[in-house]
Amino acid sequence: MSKAFDSKEQQQEEIHAIRQTIAEMESAFNAHDADELDRHFTLNATWVNVLGKKLSGWKQINETHKVLLAGPLRDSYACYVVESITFIRSDVVVAHIRQYSTTSEGKIIESEQGSLAVYVMVKEKEIWKIAAGQNTLVQ
């Protein structure tokens, strides 16, 4: 088990790094760049997409994202809003991210359906990555 934080500042630094990772994922999604998006997943990650399909391992996640981002999602854009980050240990968090559909300019489309994602993130070699997650459409 990893040790607790030495200070509140150290914990805040980790929260900032996690938020930065999520911002990078949003940018990659909006650029429709599967490789950039998926560099934020561990090699053995699991992901359940909004259709309920479970993807196992980085390769399957990346192959699926390449198809979706070049195909059905090629004109889709989103804004990711971090709703919560809860530390399980100093190197494991659960984050809830609200995803809103946007225009290509980043304006939220009120009439579009959004989603809520849960990320289980781990710190590997000083970098926060998603080890498991699920994205659920919100009615």
PDB file of C-alpha atoms in Angstrom:
ATOM      1  CA  MET A   1       0.000   0.000   0.000  1.00  0.00           C
ATOM      2  CA  SER A   2       1.308   3.435  -0.874  1.00  0.00           C
ATOM      3  CA  LYS A   3       1.900   6.074   1.756  1.00  0.00           C
ATOM      4  CA  ALA A   4      -0.393   8.999   2.398  1.00  0.00           C
ATOM      5  CA  PHE A   5       0.393  12.495   1.225  1.00  0.00           C
ATOM      6  CA  ASP A   6       3.053  14.442   3.078  1.00  0.00           C
ATOM      7  CA  SER A   7       1.089  17.674   2.709  1.00  0.00           C
ATOM      8  CA  LYS A   8      -2.118  19.223   1.425  1.00  0.00           C
ATOM      9  CA  GLU A   9      -0.001  20.886  -1.294  1.00  0.00           C
ATOM     10  CA  GLN A  10       1.200  17.494  -2.508  1.00  0.00           C
ATOM     11  CA  GLN A  11      -2.383  16.269  -2.781  1.00  0.00           C
ATOM     12  CA  GLN A  12      -3.352  19.453  -4.668  1.00  0.00           C
ATOM     13  CA  GLU A  13      -0.457  18.856  -7.086  1.00  0.00           C
ATOM     14  CA  GLU A  14      -1.815  15.368  -7.794  1.00  0.00           C
ATOM     15  CA  ILE A  15      -5.335  16.735  -8.332  1.00  0.00           C
ATOM     16  CA  HIS A  16      -3.896  19.272 -10.781  1.00  0.00           C
ATOM     17  CA  ALA A  17      -2.053  16.484 -12.650  1.00  0.00           C
ATOM     18  CA  ILE A  18      -5.240  14.377 -12.837  1.00  0.00           C
ATOM     19  CA  ARG A  19      -7.248  17.346 -14.136  1.00  0.00           C
ATOM     20  CA  GLN A  20      -4.506  17.977 -16.718  1.00  0.00           C
ATOM     21  CA  THR A  21      -4.742  14.358 -17.911  1.00  0.00           C
ATOM     22  CA  ILE A  22      -8.509  14.684 -18.308  1.00  0.00           C
ATOM     23  CA  ALA A  23      -8.095  17.996 -20.188  1.00  0.00           C
ATOM     24  CA  GLU A  24      -5.622  16.301 -22.542  1.00  0.00           C
ATOM     25  CA  MET A  25      -8.161  13.532 -23.145  1.00  0.00           C
ATOM     26  CA  GLU A  26     -10.831  16.103 -23.980  1.00  0.00           C
ATOM     27  CA  SER A  27      -8.479  17.789 -26.465  1.00  0.00           C
ATOM     28  CA  ALA A  28      -7.602  14.455 -28.065  1.00  0.00           C
ATOM     29  CA  PHE A  29     -11.270  13.493 -28.357  1.00  0.00           C
ATOM     30  CA  ASN A  30     -12.077  16.832 -29.984  1.00  0.00           C
ATOM     31  CA  ALA A  31      -9.139  16.380 -32.392  1.00  0.00           C
ATOM     32  CA  HIS A  32     -10.447  12.858 -33.136  1.00  0.00           C
ATOM     33  CA  ASP A  33      -6.976  11.510 -32.341  1.00  0.00           C
ATOM     34  CA  ALA A  34      -7.343   7.980 -30.945  1.00  0.00           C
ATOM     35  CA  ASP A  35      -3.633   7.498 -30.283  1.00  0.00           C
ATOM     36  CA  GLU A  36      -3.394  10.714 -28.272  1.00  0.00           C
ATOM     37  CA  LEU A  37      -6.604   9.888 -26.397  1.00  0.00           C
ATOM     38  CA  ASP A  38      -5.552   6.345 -25.618  1.00  0.00           C
ATOM     39  CA  ARG A  39      -2.064   7.137 -24.375  1.00  0.00           C
ATOM     40  CA  HIS A  40      -3.923   7.932 -21.160  1.00  0.00           C
ATOM     41  CA  PHE A  41      -4.965   4.291 -20.643  1.00  0.00           C
ATOM     42  CA  THR A  42      -2.870   1.584 -18.993  1.00  0.00           C
ATOM     43  CA  LEU A  43      -1.866  -1.379 -21.172  1.00  0.00           C
ATOM     44  CA  ASN A  44      -4.318  -3.671 -19.354  1.00  0.00           C
ATOM     45  CA  ALA A  45      -7.156  -1.134 -19.001  1.00  0.00           C
ATOM     46  CA  THR A  46     -10.803  -2.051 -19.305  1.00  0.00           C
ATOM     47  CA  TRP A  47     -13.414   0.356 -20.642  1.00  0.00           C
ATOM     48  CA  VAL A  48     -17.192   0.085 -20.968  1.00  0.00           C
ATOM     49  CA  ASN A  49     -18.484   2.492 -23.600  1.00  0.00           C
ATOM     50  CA  VAL A  50     -21.877   4.217 -23.743  1.00  0.00           C
ATOM     51  CA  LEU A  51     -23.302   1.286 -25.696  1.00  0.00           C
ATOM     52  CA  GLY A  52     -22.373  -1.125 -22.891  1.00  0.00           C
ATOM     53  CA  LYS A  53     -19.558  -2.791 -24.849  1.00  0.00           C
ATOM     54  CA  LYS A  54     -16.643  -3.859 -22.659  1.00  0.00           C
ATOM     55  CA  LEU A  55     -13.214  -3.275 -24.183  1.00  0.00           C
ATOM     56  CA  SER A  56     -10.250  -5.105 -22.679  1.00  0.00           C
ATOM     57  CA  GLY A  57      -6.674  -3.943 -23.031  1.00  0.00           C
ATOM     58  CA  TRP A  58      -5.098  -0.916 -24.655  1.00  0.00           C
ATOM     59  CA  LYS A  59      -5.032  -2.461 -28.128  1.00  0.00           C
ATOM     60  CA  GLN A  60      -8.767  -3.173 -28.242  1.00  0.00           C
ATOM     61  CA  ILE A  61      -9.604   0.241 -26.767  1.00  0.00           C
ATOM     62  CA  ASN A  62      -7.373   1.966 -29.342  1.00  0.00           C
ATOM     63  CA  GLU A  63      -8.674  -0.045 -32.308  1.00  0.00           C
ATOM     64  CA  THR A  64     -12.261   0.752 -31.308  1.00  0.00           C
ATOM     65  CA  HIS A  65     -11.532   4.445 -30.774  1.00  0.00           C
ATOM     66  CA  LYS A  66      -9.805   4.663 -34.178  1.00  0.00           C
ATOM     67  CA  VAL A  67     -12.938   3.328 -35.876  1.00  0.00           C
ATOM     68  CA  LEU A  68     -15.349   5.490 -33.864  1.00  0.00           C
ATOM     69  CA  LEU A  69     -13.402   8.755 -34.038  1.00  0.00           C
ATOM     70  CA  ALA A  70     -12.847   8.427 -37.790  1.00  0.00           C
ATOM     71  CA  GLY A  71     -16.414   7.224 -38.400  1.00  0.00           C
ATOM     72  CA  PRO A  72     -19.567   7.811 -36.352  1.00  0.00           C
ATOM     73  CA  LEU A  73     -17.919  10.311 -33.967  1.00  0.00           C
ATOM     74  CA  ARG A  74     -15.939  12.285 -36.586  1.00  0.00           C
ATOM     75  CA  ASP A  75     -18.248  15.282 -36.174  1.00  0.00           C
ATOM     76  CA  SER A  76     -18.652  14.918 -32.393  1.00  0.00           C
ATOM     77  CA  TYR A  77     -17.098  17.262 -29.855  1.00  0.00           C
ATOM     78  CA  ALA A  78     -17.317  17.359 -26.073  1.00  0.00           C
ATOM     79  CA  CYS A  79     -16.549  19.340 -22.959  1.00  0.00           C
ATOM     80  CA  TYR A  80     -15.300  17.279 -19.989  1.00  0.00           C
ATOM     81  CA  VAL A  81     -16.175  18.631 -16.541  1.00  0.00           C
ATOM     82  CA  VAL A  82     -14.540  16.955 -13.557  1.00  0.00           C
ATOM     83  CA  GLU A  83     -17.262  16.512 -10.942  1.00  0.00           C
ATOM     84  CA  SER A  84     -15.197  14.707  -8.330  1.00  0.00           C
ATOM     85  CA  ILE A  85     -11.829  13.135  -7.608  1.00  0.00           C
ATOM     86  CA  THR A  86     -11.656  10.733  -4.673  1.00  0.00           C
ATOM     87  CA  PHE A  87      -8.365   9.252  -3.540  1.00  0.00           C
ATOM     88  CA  ILE A  88      -8.511   5.550  -2.714  1.00  0.00           C
ATOM     89  CA  ARG A  89      -4.766   5.648  -2.055  1.00  0.00           C
ATOM     90  CA  SER A  90      -2.221   8.295  -2.946  1.00  0.00           C
ATOM     91  CA  ASP A  91      -1.710   6.522  -6.319  1.00  0.00           C
ATOM     92  CA  VAL A  92      -5.319   5.440  -7.060  1.00  0.00           C
ATOM     93  CA  VAL A  93      -8.337   7.681  -7.619  1.00  0.00           C
ATOM     94  CA  VAL A  94     -11.918   7.454  -8.755  1.00  0.00           C
ATOM     95  CA  ALA A  95     -12.934  10.427 -10.879  1.00  0.00           C
ATOM     96  CA  HIS A  96     -16.406  11.305 -12.165  1.00  0.00           C
ATOM     97  CA  ILE A  97     -16.449  13.302 -15.386  1.00  0.00           C
ATOM     98  CA  ARG A  98     -19.549  14.854 -16.920  1.00  0.00           C
ATOM     99  CA  GLN A  99     -19.284  14.999 -20.701  1.00  0.00           C
ATOM    100  CA  TYR A 100     -21.353  17.519 -22.621  1.00  0.00           C
ATOM    101  CA  SER A 101     -21.779  17.538 -26.386  1.00  0.00           C
ATOM    102  CA  THR A 102     -20.456  20.738 -27.942  1.00  0.00           C
ATOM    103  CA  THR A 103     -20.094  22.433 -31.285  1.00  0.00           C
ATOM    104  CA  SER A 104     -16.661  22.340 -32.909  1.00  0.00           C
ATOM    105  CA  GLU A 105     -16.104  25.767 -31.313  1.00  0.00           C
ATOM    106  CA  GLY A 106     -16.756  24.337 -27.826  1.00  0.00           C
ATOM    107  CA  LYS A 107     -20.267  25.723 -27.202  1.00  0.00           C
ATOM    108  CA  ILE A 108     -22.388  23.250 -25.211  1.00  0.00           C
ATOM    109  CA  ILE A 109     -25.385  21.963 -27.176  1.00  0.00           C
ATOM    110  CA  GLU A 110     -28.214  21.997 -24.623  1.00  0.00           C
ATOM    111  CA  SER A 111     -30.488  19.701 -26.663  1.00  0.00           C
ATOM    112  CA  GLU A 112     -27.867  16.945 -26.999  1.00  0.00           C
ATOM    113  CA  GLN A 113     -27.572  13.984 -24.678  1.00  0.00           C
ATOM    114  CA  GLY A 114     -24.515  13.980 -22.436  1.00  0.00           C
ATOM    115  CA  SER A 115     -22.825  11.304 -20.401  1.00  0.00           C
ATOM    116  CA  LEU A 116     -21.224  10.643 -17.044  1.00  0.00           C
ATOM    117  CA  ALA A 117     -17.985   8.703 -16.932  1.00  0.00           C
ATOM    118  CA  VAL A 118     -16.227   7.110 -14.005  1.00  0.00           C
ATOM    119  CA  TYR A 119     -12.470   6.652 -14.293  1.00  0.00           C
ATOM    120  CA  VAL A 120     -10.377   4.511 -11.990  1.00  0.00           C
ATOM    121  CA  MET A 121      -6.982   6.121 -12.384  1.00  0.00           C
ATOM    122  CA  VAL A 122      -3.599   4.884 -11.237  1.00  0.00           C
ATOM    123  CA  LYS A 123      -0.279   6.646 -11.073  1.00  0.00           C
ATOM    124  CA  GLU A 124       2.312   4.760 -13.128  1.00  0.00           C
ATOM    125  CA  LYS A 125       5.854   6.131 -13.349  1.00  0.00           C
ATOM    126  CA  GLU A 126       4.652   9.567 -12.197  1.00  0.00           C
ATOM    127  CA  ILE A 127       1.867   9.669 -14.822  1.00  0.00           C
ATOM    128  CA  TRP A 128      -1.880   9.316 -14.122  1.00  0.00           C
ATOM    129  CA  LYS A 129      -3.619   6.792 -16.404  1.00  0.00           C
ATOM    130  CA  ILE A 130      -7.020   5.154 -16.624  1.00  0.00           C
ATOM    131  CA  ALA A 131      -7.021   1.537 -15.470  1.00  0.00           C
ATOM    132  CA  ALA A 132     -10.785   1.081 -15.759  1.00  0.00           C
ATOM    133  CA  GLY A 133     -13.748   3.166 -16.699  1.00  0.00           C
ATOM    134  CA  GLN A 134     -17.303   3.366 -17.856  1.00  0.00           C
ATOM    135  CA  ASN A 135     -19.168   6.013 -19.794  1.00  0.00           C
ATOM    136  CA  THR A 136     -22.958   6.142 -19.334  1.00  0.00           C
ATOM    137  CA  LEU A 137     -25.467   8.200 -21.278  1.00  0.00           C
ATOM    138  CA  VAL A 138     -27.487  10.553 -19.080  1.00  0.00           C
ATOM    139  CA  GLN A 139     -31.135  10.942 -19.972  1.00  0.00           C
TER     140      GLN A 139
END
